[in-house]
Amino acid sequence: MSTAQALRLEYVAASESQLDQGQGVLGAAAFDDGARTLRGGKLDFPLAHVHTPVLGDAREMLEVWRAGGRAQPGSHGRVSYAWGGDFLFGSLAVHEAELTSIAGSGAATLLERATGLAYREMYAALAAAGNPQLVRVWNYIPDINLDTHGLERYRQFNKARHEASVACGRVVAGSVPAASALGGAAGSPLTMYFLASRRTPAFIENPRQVSAYRYPTQYGPRSPAFSRATVLGEAGEAMLFVSGTASIVGHRTLHAGHPAAQTRETLANIEALLNEAARRTGTGTLRLETLAYKVYVRDPNDMPAIRAELESALGAEAAVLYLKADICRRDLAVEIEAVGGLAA
Ligand code: 3EB
């Protein structure tokens, strides 16, 4: 049985997709600048709508996850989800404008309340769906670098993620999912999607980096609760989920102001993770050029330099989706996430 290999990932232009056929689609994310071409009405799977412009030929791109056989859709609270084989895909969004602010110092900000609500809803949906293990979470946070109430919004998000997780009896270090946390357009909702599995993943850290959940408090009052990577399945059929990875060594940003050097350092971090995952799980080391990538670029003017580095490391044929998004440290120009070992 090769259940872990039953998951497939495709990046496809919305205009060329045939999602209405629904063939084994577990869930999808649509990336665009707000001008939506996809019609959600007939879809029978969860769709996350992420407000990050696509850098490339297509205006709207889809990240489509497929599992073997027909997926079983469901919902719980704000979460839409689907089960397919051993996998659950879920998505949800929370508009801060729906929430009313509570006056007074020490009260939670709107983003903190939205984050707390989103995480409680995700955990409640997982519990209601039979408690699969959280493997991978994507977080898109509007105005991620904006300071309000004396704290950058990314740091507010970390604080609320931590507090909601503890309140729901979840750990915030060690056995935590792989994740990405990027900016979304101002005024867009806090948007999340996630993958969970009946199997427990291995949680991988990067020997070149301090674990994010052990970052010192100079990066905010609560550390980000994510693993550098997770691995599902055993030798020969393992699947690797690489978290959003940046030009950070130890806990410090390297190469501020140099997008090409940041890209090279980020690829060195991903390569170190591939080696560490192989060492930890006893699988063969995945080759960098066989993974599927999402590359988040803060300033589109840096695209040529960043793309040149990626093409020289991965070749021109690698699956790479470029998106314009703010990144959770102001000195980071680029962040890269990846998935490896997917079914062909
Ligand atoms: C970093 O290494 C870059 O807060 O969930 C990457 C992946 C980053 C996930 C998160 C943040 C997160 O710290 C930022």
mmCIF file of C-alpha atoms and ligand atoms in Angstrom:
data_model
loop_
_atom_site.group_PDB
_atom_site.id
_atom_site.type_symbol
_atom_site.label_atom_id
_atom_site.label_comp_id
_atom_site.label_asym_id
_atom_site.label_seq_id
_atom_site.Cartn_x
_atom_site.Cartn_y
_atom_site.Cartn_z
ATOM 1 C CA MET A 1 0.000 0.000 0.000
ATOM 2 C CA SER A 2 1.368 3.404 -0.856
ATOM 3 C CA THR A 3 -1.152 5.734 0.704
ATOM 4 C CA ALA A 4 1.330 8.547 1.284
ATOM 5 C CA GLN A 5 2.073 8.670 -2.433
ATOM 6 C CA ALA A 6 -1.577 9.178 -3.298
ATOM 7 C CA LEU A 7 -1.255 12.965 -2.971
ATOM 8 C CA ARG A 8 -0.582 15.030 -6.075
ATOM 9 C CA LEU A 9 0.141 18.736 -6.475
ATOM 10 C CA GLU A 10 -0.203 20.873 -9.587
ATOM 11 C CA TYR A 11 0.251 24.601 -10.251
ATOM 12 C CA VAL A 12 -1.985 25.544 -13.162
ATOM 13 C CA ALA A 13 -3.380 28.738 -14.714
ATOM 14 C CA ALA A 14 -7.007 29.186 -13.653
ATOM 15 C CA SER A 15 -7.933 29.804 -17.286
ATOM 16 C CA GLU A 16 -6.579 26.367 -18.245
ATOM 17 C CA SER A 17 -7.847 24.360 -15.321
ATOM 18 C CA GLN A 18 -10.724 21.899 -15.478
ATOM 19 C CA LEU A 19 -11.611 21.873 -11.838
ATOM 20 C CA ASP A 20 -15.315 21.541 -12.500
ATOM 21 C CA GLN A 21 -14.569 17.962 -13.539
ATOM 22 C CA GLY A 22 -13.532 17.505 -9.930
ATOM 23 C CA GLN A 23 -11.365 14.460 -10.693
ATOM 24 C CA GLY A 24 -10.028 13.499 -7.314
ATOM 25 C CA VAL A 25 -9.546 17.133 -6.286
ATOM 26 C CA LEU A 26 -9.032 17.307 -2.540
ATOM 27 C CA GLY A 27 -8.706 21.073 -2.335
ATOM 28 C CA ALA A 28 -7.130 24.082 -3.998
ATOM 29 C CA ALA A 29 -5.817 27.573 -3.451
ATOM 30 C CA ALA A 30 -6.352 30.374 -5.976
ATOM 31 C CA PHE A 31 -3.741 33.166 -6.109
ATOM 32 C CA ASP A 32 -4.539 36.509 -7.700
ATOM 33 C CA ASP A 33 -4.699 40.244 -7.159
ATOM 34 C CA GLY A 34 -8.392 40.194 -6.369
ATOM 35 C CA ALA A 35 -9.813 39.960 -9.900
ATOM 36 C CA ARG A 36 -11.249 36.516 -9.619
ATOM 37 C CA THR A 37 -11.936 34.498 -12.740
ATOM 38 C CA LEU A 38 -12.769 31.221 -11.069
ATOM 39 C CA ARG A 39 -16.406 30.568 -10.324
ATOM 40 C CA GLY A 40 -16.775 29.016 -6.909
ATOM 41 C CA GLY A 41 -20.440 28.076 -7.173
ATOM 42 C CA LYS A 42 -20.148 24.578 -8.548
ATOM 43 C CA LEU A 43 -17.020 23.478 -6.753
ATOM 44 C CA ASP A 44 -17.449 20.548 -4.395
ATOM 45 C CA PHE A 45 -14.059 20.884 -2.731
ATOM 46 C CA PRO A 46 -12.540 23.514 -0.427
ATOM 47 C CA LEU A 47 -10.960 26.486 -2.191
ATOM 48 C CA ALA A 48 -8.773 29.059 -0.421
ATOM 49 C CA HIS A 49 -8.734 32.445 -2.128
ATOM 50 C CA VAL A 50 -5.331 34.039 -1.506
ATOM 51 C CA HIS A 51 -4.792 37.710 -2.381
ATOM 52 C CA THR A 52 -1.208 37.617 -3.629
ATOM 53 C CA PRO A 53 -0.578 38.754 -7.217
ATOM 54 C CA VAL A 54 0.940 36.188 -9.568
ATOM 55 C CA LEU A 55 4.297 37.159 -11.122
ATOM 56 C CA GLY A 56 4.292 35.617 -14.565
ATOM 57 C CA ASP A 57 2.109 35.167 -17.611
ATOM 58 C CA ALA A 58 -1.127 34.083 -15.922
ATOM 59 C CA ARG A 59 -3.209 36.463 -13.822
ATOM 60 C CA GLU A 60 -4.675 33.783 -11.646
ATOM 61 C CA MET A 61 -2.961 30.531 -10.688
ATOM 62 C CA LEU A 62 -4.263 27.528 -8.842
ATOM 63 C CA GLU A 63 -2.460 25.200 -6.472
ATOM 64 C CA VAL A 64 -4.436 21.983 -6.823
ATOM 65 C CA TRP A 65 -4.134 19.036 -4.433
ATOM 66 C CA ARG A 66 -5.460 15.681 -5.617
ATOM 67 C CA ALA A 67 -5.850 12.458 -3.689
ATOM 68 C CA GLY A 68 -6.650 9.034 -5.080
ATOM 69 C CA GLY A 69 -10.366 8.403 -5.518
ATOM 70 C CA ARG A 70 -13.332 10.604 -4.811
ATOM 71 C CA ALA A 71 -12.887 13.141 -2.021
ATOM 72 C CA GLN A 72 -15.494 13.424 0.734
ATOM 73 C CA PRO A 73 -16.355 17.072 1.404
ATOM 74 C CA GLY A 74 -17.458 18.397 4.765
ATOM 75 C CA SER A 75 -17.555 21.567 6.813
ATOM 76 C CA HIS A 76 -17.338 22.614 10.425
ATOM 77 C CA GLY A 77 -17.878 26.216 11.481
ATOM 78 C CA ARG A 78 -15.929 28.382 9.052
ATOM 79 C CA VAL A 79 -13.783 25.512 7.841
ATOM 80 C CA SER A 80 -14.469 23.778 4.542
ATOM 81 C CA TYR A 81 -12.621 20.512 4.261
ATOM 82 C CA ALA A 82 -12.411 17.285 2.283
ATOM 83 C CA TRP A 83 -11.090 13.848 3.081
ATOM 84 C CA GLY A 84 -9.311 11.873 0.343
ATOM 85 C CA GLY A 85 -7.511 8.647 1.251
ATOM 86 C CA ASP A 86 -5.442 9.377 4.358
ATOM 87 C CA PHE A 87 -5.491 13.131 3.747
ATOM 88 C CA LEU A 88 -7.614 16.039 4.811
ATOM 89 C CA PHE A 89 -7.390 19.456 3.109
ATOM 90 C CA GLY A 90 -9.113 22.389 4.813
ATOM 91 C CA SER A 91 -9.486 26.119 4.286
ATOM 92 C CA LEU A 92 -10.952 29.096 6.099
ATOM 93 C CA ALA A 93 -10.895 32.886 6.111
ATOM 94 C CA VAL A 94 -11.639 35.511 8.752
ATOM 95 C CA HIS A 95 -12.249 39.167 7.925
ATOM 96 C CA GLU A 96 -11.049 41.452 10.704
ATOM 97 C CA ALA A 97 -13.868 43.820 9.749
ATOM 98 C CA GLU A 98 -16.365 41.223 11.014
ATOM 99 C CA LEU A 99 -14.964 41.532 14.493
ATOM 100 C CA THR A 100 -15.568 44.408 16.818
ATOM 101 C CA SER A 101 -12.608 45.904 18.599
ATOM 102 C CA ILE A 102 -12.403 45.875 22.339
ATOM 103 C CA ALA A 103 -11.098 49.105 23.820
ATOM 104 C CA GLY A 104 -8.373 49.334 26.401
ATOM 105 C CA SER A 105 -4.708 48.584 26.719
ATOM 106 C CA GLY A 106 -3.887 44.911 26.904
ATOM 107 C CA ALA A 107 -6.977 43.970 24.916
ATOM 108 C CA ALA A 108 -6.409 41.798 21.873
ATOM 109 C CA THR A 109 -6.075 43.580 18.526
ATOM 110 C CA LEU A 110 -8.452 42.744 15.676
ATOM 111 C CA LEU A 111 -5.767 40.622 14.011
ATOM 112 C CA GLU A 112 -5.082 38.788 17.256
ATOM 113 C CA ARG A 113 -8.780 38.041 17.612
ATOM 114 C CA ALA A 114 -9.063 36.960 13.977
ATOM 115 C CA THR A 115 -6.024 34.700 14.372
ATOM 116 C CA GLY A 116 -7.311 33.202 17.614
ATOM 117 C CA LEU A 117 -10.690 32.541 16.011
ATOM 118 C CA ALA A 118 -9.131 31.001 12.895
ATOM 119 C CA TYR A 119 -6.868 28.667 14.878
ATOM 120 C CA ARG A 120 -9.647 27.600 17.264
ATOM 121 C CA GLU A 121 -11.890 26.904 14.258
ATOM 122 C CA MET A 122 -9.164 24.893 12.523
ATOM 123 C CA TYR A 123 -8.534 22.787 15.633
ATOM 124 C CA ALA A 124 -12.272 22.276 16.198
ATOM 125 C CA ALA A 125 -12.752 21.167 12.581
ATOM 126 C CA LEU A 126 -9.853 18.720 12.869
ATOM 127 C CA ALA A 127 -11.335 17.286 16.078
ATOM 128 C CA ALA A 128 -14.759 16.960 14.460
ATOM 129 C CA ALA A 129 -13.252 15.293 11.374
ATOM 130 C CA GLY A 130 -11.654 12.501 13.422
ATOM 131 C CA ASN A 131 -8.462 14.182 14.631
ATOM 132 C CA PRO A 132 -6.005 13.777 11.768
ATOM 133 C CA GLN A 133 -2.477 15.078 12.415
ATOM 134 C CA LEU A 134 -1.755 18.589 11.175
ATOM 135 C CA VAL A 135 1.097 18.335 8.647
ATOM 136 C CA ARG A 136 1.224 21.665 6.793
ATOM 137 C CA VAL A 137 -0.415 25.083 7.306
ATOM 138 C CA TRP A 138 -0.397 28.108 4.982
ATOM 139 C CA ASN A 139 -1.155 31.516 6.575
ATOM 140 C CA TYR A 140 -1.790 34.732 4.569
ATOM 141 C CA ILE A 141 -1.961 37.839 6.725
ATOM 142 C CA PRO A 142 -3.048 41.218 5.310
ATOM 143 C CA ASP A 143 -0.616 44.100 6.031
ATOM 144 C CA ILE A 144 1.791 41.640 7.661
ATOM 145 C CA ASN A 145 4.548 44.243 8.247
ATOM 146 C CA LEU A 146 2.324 47.033 9.555
ATOM 147 C CA ASP A 147 2.816 48.210 13.135
ATOM 148 C CA THR A 148 -0.378 48.749 15.118
ATOM 149 C CA HIS A 149 -0.819 49.017 18.877
ATOM 150 C CA GLY A 150 2.995 49.077 19.171
ATOM 151 C CA LEU A 151 3.494 45.625 17.636
ATOM 152 C CA GLU A 152 4.047 44.493 14.049
ATOM 153 C CA ARG A 153 1.065 42.516 12.791
ATOM 154 C CA TYR A 154 3.168 39.401 12.081
ATOM 155 C CA ARG A 155 4.158 39.461 15.760
ATOM 156 C CA GLN A 156 0.520 39.907 16.772
ATOM 157 C CA PHE A 157 -0.270 36.855 14.646
ATOM 158 C CA ASN A 158 2.453 34.814 16.372
ATOM 159 C CA LYS A 159 1.189 35.840 19.791
ATOM 160 C CA ALA A 160 -2.386 34.840 18.981
ATOM 161 C CA ARG A 161 -1.393 31.589 17.215
ATOM 162 C CA HIS A 162 0.598 30.618 20.289
ATOM 163 C CA GLU A 163 -2.170 31.509 22.737
ATOM 164 C CA ALA A 164 -4.953 29.797 20.756
ATOM 165 C CA SER A 165 -2.824 26.682 20.327
ATOM 166 C CA VAL A 166 -2.056 26.454 24.042
ATOM 167 C CA ALA A 167 -5.735 27.078 24.883
ATOM 168 C CA CYS A 168 -6.703 24.187 22.575
ATOM 169 C CA GLY A 169 -4.208 21.824 24.223
ATOM 170 C CA ARG A 170 -1.791 21.879 21.278
ATOM 171 C CA VAL A 171 1.994 21.928 21.593
ATOM 172 C CA VAL A 172 3.802 25.049 20.337
ATOM 173 C CA ALA A 173 7.261 23.508 19.917
ATOM 174 C CA GLY A 174 8.571 20.216 18.585
ATOM 175 C CA SER A 175 5.636 18.362 17.006
ATOM 176 C CA VAL A 176 4.283 21.404 15.171
ATOM 177 C CA PRO A 177 3.313 21.491 11.477
ATOM 178 C CA ALA A 178 5.388 22.889 8.657
ATOM 179 C CA ALA A 179 4.057 26.337 7.747
ATOM 180 C CA SER A 180 4.299 29.464 5.675
ATOM 181 C CA ALA A 181 3.234 32.939 6.837
ATOM 182 C CA LEU A 182 3.133 35.642 4.153
ATOM 183 C CA GLY A 183 1.443 38.931 3.507
ATOM 184 C CA GLY A 184 -1.891 39.296 1.772
ATOM 185 C CA ALA A 185 -3.359 42.416 0.171
ATOM 186 C CA ALA A 186 -4.530 45.131 2.579
ATOM 187 C CA GLY A 187 -8.217 44.650 3.346
ATOM 188 C CA SER A 188 -8.200 40.956 2.450
ATOM 189 C CA PRO A 189 -9.206 38.416 5.089
ATOM 190 C CA LEU A 190 -6.767 36.374 7.147
ATOM 191 C CA THR A 191 -6.705 33.277 4.942
ATOM 192 C CA MET A 192 -5.488 29.814 5.890
ATOM 193 C CA TYR A 193 -5.419 26.392 4.325
ATOM 194 C CA PHE A 194 -3.957 23.188 5.669
ATOM 195 C CA LEU A 195 -3.194 19.524 5.112
ATOM 196 C CA ALA A 196 -3.637 16.848 7.756
ATOM 197 C CA SER A 197 -3.144 13.098 7.687
ATOM 198 C CA ARG A 198 -4.236 9.954 9.507
ATOM 199 C CA ARG A 199 -0.502 9.251 9.807
ATOM 200 C CA THR A 200 1.822 11.137 12.113
ATOM 201 C CA PRO A 201 4.566 12.993 10.232
ATOM 202 C CA ALA A 202 8.213 13.295 11.214
ATOM 203 C CA PHE A 203 9.083 16.847 12.291
ATOM 204 C CA ILE A 204 12.374 18.075 10.825
ATOM 205 C CA GLU A 205 14.541 21.005 11.948
ATOM 206 C CA ASN A 206 17.336 22.681 10.000
ATOM 207 C CA PRO A 207 20.834 22.236 11.479
ATOM 208 C CA ARG A 208 21.775 25.652 10.005
ATOM 209 C CA GLN A 209 18.936 27.454 11.784
ATOM 210 C CA VAL A 210 17.645 27.995 15.292
ATOM 211 C CA SER A 211 14.213 26.366 15.471
ATOM 212 C CA ALA A 212 11.619 29.071 14.848
ATOM 213 C CA TYR A 213 9.817 28.062 18.058
ATOM 214 C CA ARG A 214 13.071 28.880 19.910
ATOM 215 C CA TYR A 215 13.651 32.308 18.316
ATOM 216 C CA PRO A 216 14.686 34.885 20.935
ATOM 217 C CA THR A 217 12.108 37.508 21.933
ATOM 218 C CA GLN A 218 13.771 40.207 19.804
ATOM 219 C CA TYR A 219 11.518 38.814 17.018
ATOM 220 C CA GLY A 220 8.349 39.200 19.069
ATOM 221 C CA PRO A 221 6.824 38.206 22.399
ATOM 222 C CA ARG A 222 5.833 34.726 21.171
ATOM 223 C CA SER A 223 7.891 32.591 18.814
ATOM 224 C CA PRO A 224 6.435 31.265 15.572
ATOM 225 C CA ALA A 225 5.059 27.742 16.136
ATOM 226 C CA PHE A 226 6.176 25.790 13.073
ATOM 227 C CA SER A 227 8.654 23.076 12.091
ATOM 228 C CA ARG A 228 11.153 23.671 9.279
ATOM 229 C CA ALA A 229 9.745 20.634 7.441
ATOM 230 C CA THR A 230 7.520 17.602 7.897
ATOM 231 C CA VAL A 231 7.791 14.193 6.249
ATOM 232 C CA LEU A 232 4.935 11.754 5.716
ATOM 233 C CA GLY A 233 5.358 8.104 4.842
ATOM 234 C CA GLU A 234 8.304 5.736 4.790
ATOM 235 C CA ALA A 235 11.305 5.063 2.588
ATOM 236 C CA GLY A 236 10.519 4.994 -1.098
ATOM 237 C CA GLU A 237 7.221 6.812 -0.770
ATOM 238 C CA ALA A 238 7.994 9.676 1.595
ATOM 239 C CA MET A 239 6.551 13.103 0.996
ATOM 240 C CA LEU A 240 8.355 16.203 2.242
ATOM 241 C CA PHE A 241 6.737 19.537 3.096
ATOM 242 C CA VAL A 242 9.309 22.337 3.348
ATOM 243 C CA SER A 243 8.130 25.376 5.314
ATOM 244 C CA GLY A 244 8.570 28.882 4.043
ATOM 245 C CA THR A 245 12.365 29.226 4.079
ATOM 246 C CA ALA A 246 14.397 32.417 3.948
ATOM 247 C CA SER A 247 17.919 33.791 4.207
ATOM 248 C CA ILE A 248 18.144 33.143 7.932
ATOM 249 C CA VAL A 249 21.135 31.415 9.522
ATOM 250 C CA GLY A 250 21.014 30.859 13.269
ATOM 251 C CA HIS A 251 18.184 33.285 13.948
ATOM 252 C CA ARG A 252 19.595 36.228 11.981
ATOM 253 C CA THR A 253 18.753 37.512 8.521
ATOM 254 C CA LEU A 254 21.744 37.394 6.169
ATOM 255 C CA HIS A 255 22.306 39.470 2.990
ATOM 256 C CA ALA A 256 19.827 42.272 3.714
ATOM 257 C CA GLY A 257 19.446 44.313 0.515
ATOM 258 C CA HIS A 258 20.856 41.533 -1.705
ATOM 259 C CA PRO A 259 17.999 39.466 -3.189
ATOM 260 C CA ALA A 260 20.272 37.183 -5.260
ATOM 261 C CA ALA A 261 22.425 36.324 -2.237
ATOM 262 C CA GLN A 262 19.274 35.793 -0.142
ATOM 263 C CA THR A 263 18.009 33.358 -2.784
ATOM 264 C CA ARG A 264 21.279 31.383 -2.719
ATOM 265 C CA GLU A 265 21.258 31.255 1.101
ATOM 266 C CA THR A 266 17.626 30.120 1.073
ATOM 267 C CA LEU A 267 18.452 27.312 -1.368
ATOM 268 C CA ALA A 268 21.364 26.283 0.888
ATOM 269 C CA ASN A 269 18.861 26.107 3.762
ATOM 270 C CA ILE A 270 16.491 23.944 1.708
ATOM 271 C CA GLU A 271 19.338 21.654 0.686
ATOM 272 C CA ALA A 272 20.339 21.262 4.338
ATOM 273 C CA LEU A 273 16.732 20.327 5.126
ATOM 274 C CA LEU A 274 16.692 17.705 2.364
ATOM 275 C CA ASN A 275 19.814 16.143 3.870
ATOM 276 C CA GLU A 276 18.433 16.317 7.402
ATOM 277 C CA ALA A 277 15.112 14.764 6.318
ATOM 278 C CA ALA A 278 16.990 11.891 4.646
ATOM 279 C CA ARG A 279 19.138 11.361 7.731
ATOM 280 C CA ARG A 280 16.138 11.415 10.084
ATOM 281 C CA THR A 281 13.792 9.196 8.066
ATOM 282 C CA GLY A 282 16.265 6.827 6.396
ATOM 283 C CA THR A 283 15.034 7.751 2.935
ATOM 284 C CA GLY A 284 17.238 8.730 0.015
ATOM 285 C CA THR A 285 18.027 12.438 -0.322
ATOM 286 C CA LEU A 286 15.629 14.221 -2.657
ATOM 287 C CA ARG A 287 17.262 16.214 -5.430
ATOM 288 C CA LEU A 288 16.613 19.968 -5.271
ATOM 289 C CA GLU A 289 15.382 20.085 -8.876
ATOM 290 C CA THR A 290 12.649 17.472 -8.288
ATOM 291 C CA LEU A 291 10.651 19.543 -5.786
ATOM 292 C CA ALA A 292 7.716 21.866 -6.547
ATOM 293 C CA TYR A 293 8.270 25.426 -5.319
ATOM 294 C CA LYS A 294 6.398 28.574 -4.405
ATOM 295 C CA VAL A 295 8.627 31.649 -4.408
ATOM 296 C CA TYR A 296 7.375 34.760 -2.633
ATOM 297 C CA VAL A 297 8.971 37.971 -3.923
ATOM 298 C CA ARG A 298 8.525 41.197 -1.967
ATOM 299 C CA ASP A 299 9.496 43.602 -4.773
ATOM 300 C CA PRO A 300 8.745 42.532 -8.377
ATOM 301 C CA ASN A 301 11.840 44.503 -9.478
ATOM 302 C CA ASP A 302 13.919 41.758 -7.828
ATOM 303 C CA MET A 303 12.296 39.038 -9.964
ATOM 304 C CA PRO A 304 15.041 38.791 -12.639
ATOM 305 C CA ALA A 305 17.812 38.359 -10.054
ATOM 306 C CA ILE A 306 15.824 35.866 -7.979
ATOM 307 C CA ARG A 307 14.670 33.865 -10.996
ATOM 308 C CA ALA A 308 18.213 33.697 -12.398
ATOM 309 C CA GLU A 309 19.460 32.137 -9.143
ATOM 310 C CA LEU A 310 16.625 29.605 -9.071
ATOM 311 C CA GLU A 311 17.069 28.617 -12.705
ATOM 312 C CA SER A 312 20.779 28.119 -12.230
ATOM 313 C CA ALA A 313 20.139 25.877 -9.197
ATOM 314 C CA LEU A 314 17.029 24.017 -10.401
ATOM 315 C CA GLY A 315 17.140 24.234 -14.194
ATOM 316 C CA ALA A 316 14.460 25.958 -16.283
ATOM 317 C CA GLU A 317 12.039 23.006 -16.122
ATOM 318 C CA ALA A 318 11.386 22.899 -12.363
ATOM 319 C CA ALA A 319 7.833 23.562 -11.125
ATOM 320 C CA VAL A 320 8.028 27.085 -9.686
ATOM 321 C CA LEU A 321 5.160 29.462 -8.944
ATOM 322 C CA TYR A 322 6.229 33.087 -8.337
ATOM 323 C CA LEU A 323 3.978 35.260 -6.186
ATOM 324 C CA LYS A 324 4.271 38.850 -4.997
ATOM 325 C CA ALA A 325 3.919 38.955 -1.237
ATOM 326 C CA ASP A 326 5.309 40.729 1.775
ATOM 327 C CA ILE A 327 7.521 38.568 3.954
ATOM 328 C CA CYS A 328 7.454 38.376 7.723
ATOM 329 C CA ARG A 329 10.735 40.236 8.302
ATOM 330 C CA ARG A 330 11.176 43.607 6.607
ATOM 331 C CA ASP A 331 14.781 42.762 5.663
ATOM 332 C CA LEU A 332 13.761 39.631 3.732
ATOM 333 C CA ALA A 333 13.316 40.045 -0.031
ATOM 334 C CA VAL A 334 12.396 36.457 -0.839
ATOM 335 C CA GLU A 335 10.946 33.352 0.806
ATOM 336 C CA ILE A 336 10.661 29.879 -0.724
ATOM 337 C CA GLU A 337 8.495 26.874 0.211
ATOM 338 C CA ALA A 338 8.585 23.459 -1.414
ATOM 339 C CA VAL A 339 7.009 20.016 -1.633
ATOM 340 C CA GLY A 340 9.015 16.931 -2.537
ATOM 341 C CA GLY A 341 8.456 13.266 -3.237
ATOM 342 C CA LEU A 342 5.004 13.726 -4.746
ATOM 343 C CA ALA A 343 3.332 11.094 -6.849
ATOM 344 C CA ALA A 344 4.074 11.536 -10.544
HETATM 345 C C1 3EB B 1 11.493 32.279 9.159
HETATM 346 O O1 3EB B 1 12.263 31.368 8.880
HETATM 347 C C2 3EB B 1 10.799 32.960 8.022
HETATM 348 O O2 3EB B 1 5.305 32.113 11.108
HETATM 349 O O3 3EB B 1 4.474 30.285 10.265
HETATM 350 C C3 3EB B 1 8.576 30.978 7.540
HETATM 351 C C4 3EB B 1 7.648 29.939 7.620
HETATM 352 C C5 3EB B 1 8.431 32.084 8.352
HETATM 353 C C6 3EB B 1 6.574 30.018 8.523
HETATM 354 C C7 3EB B 1 5.328 31.179 10.291
HETATM 355 C C8 3EB B 1 7.352 32.148 9.240
HETATM 356 C C9 3EB B 1 6.449 31.126 9.325
HETATM 357 O O4 3EB B 1 11.310 32.683 10.328
HETATM 358 C C10 3EB B 1 9.380 33.228 8.284
#
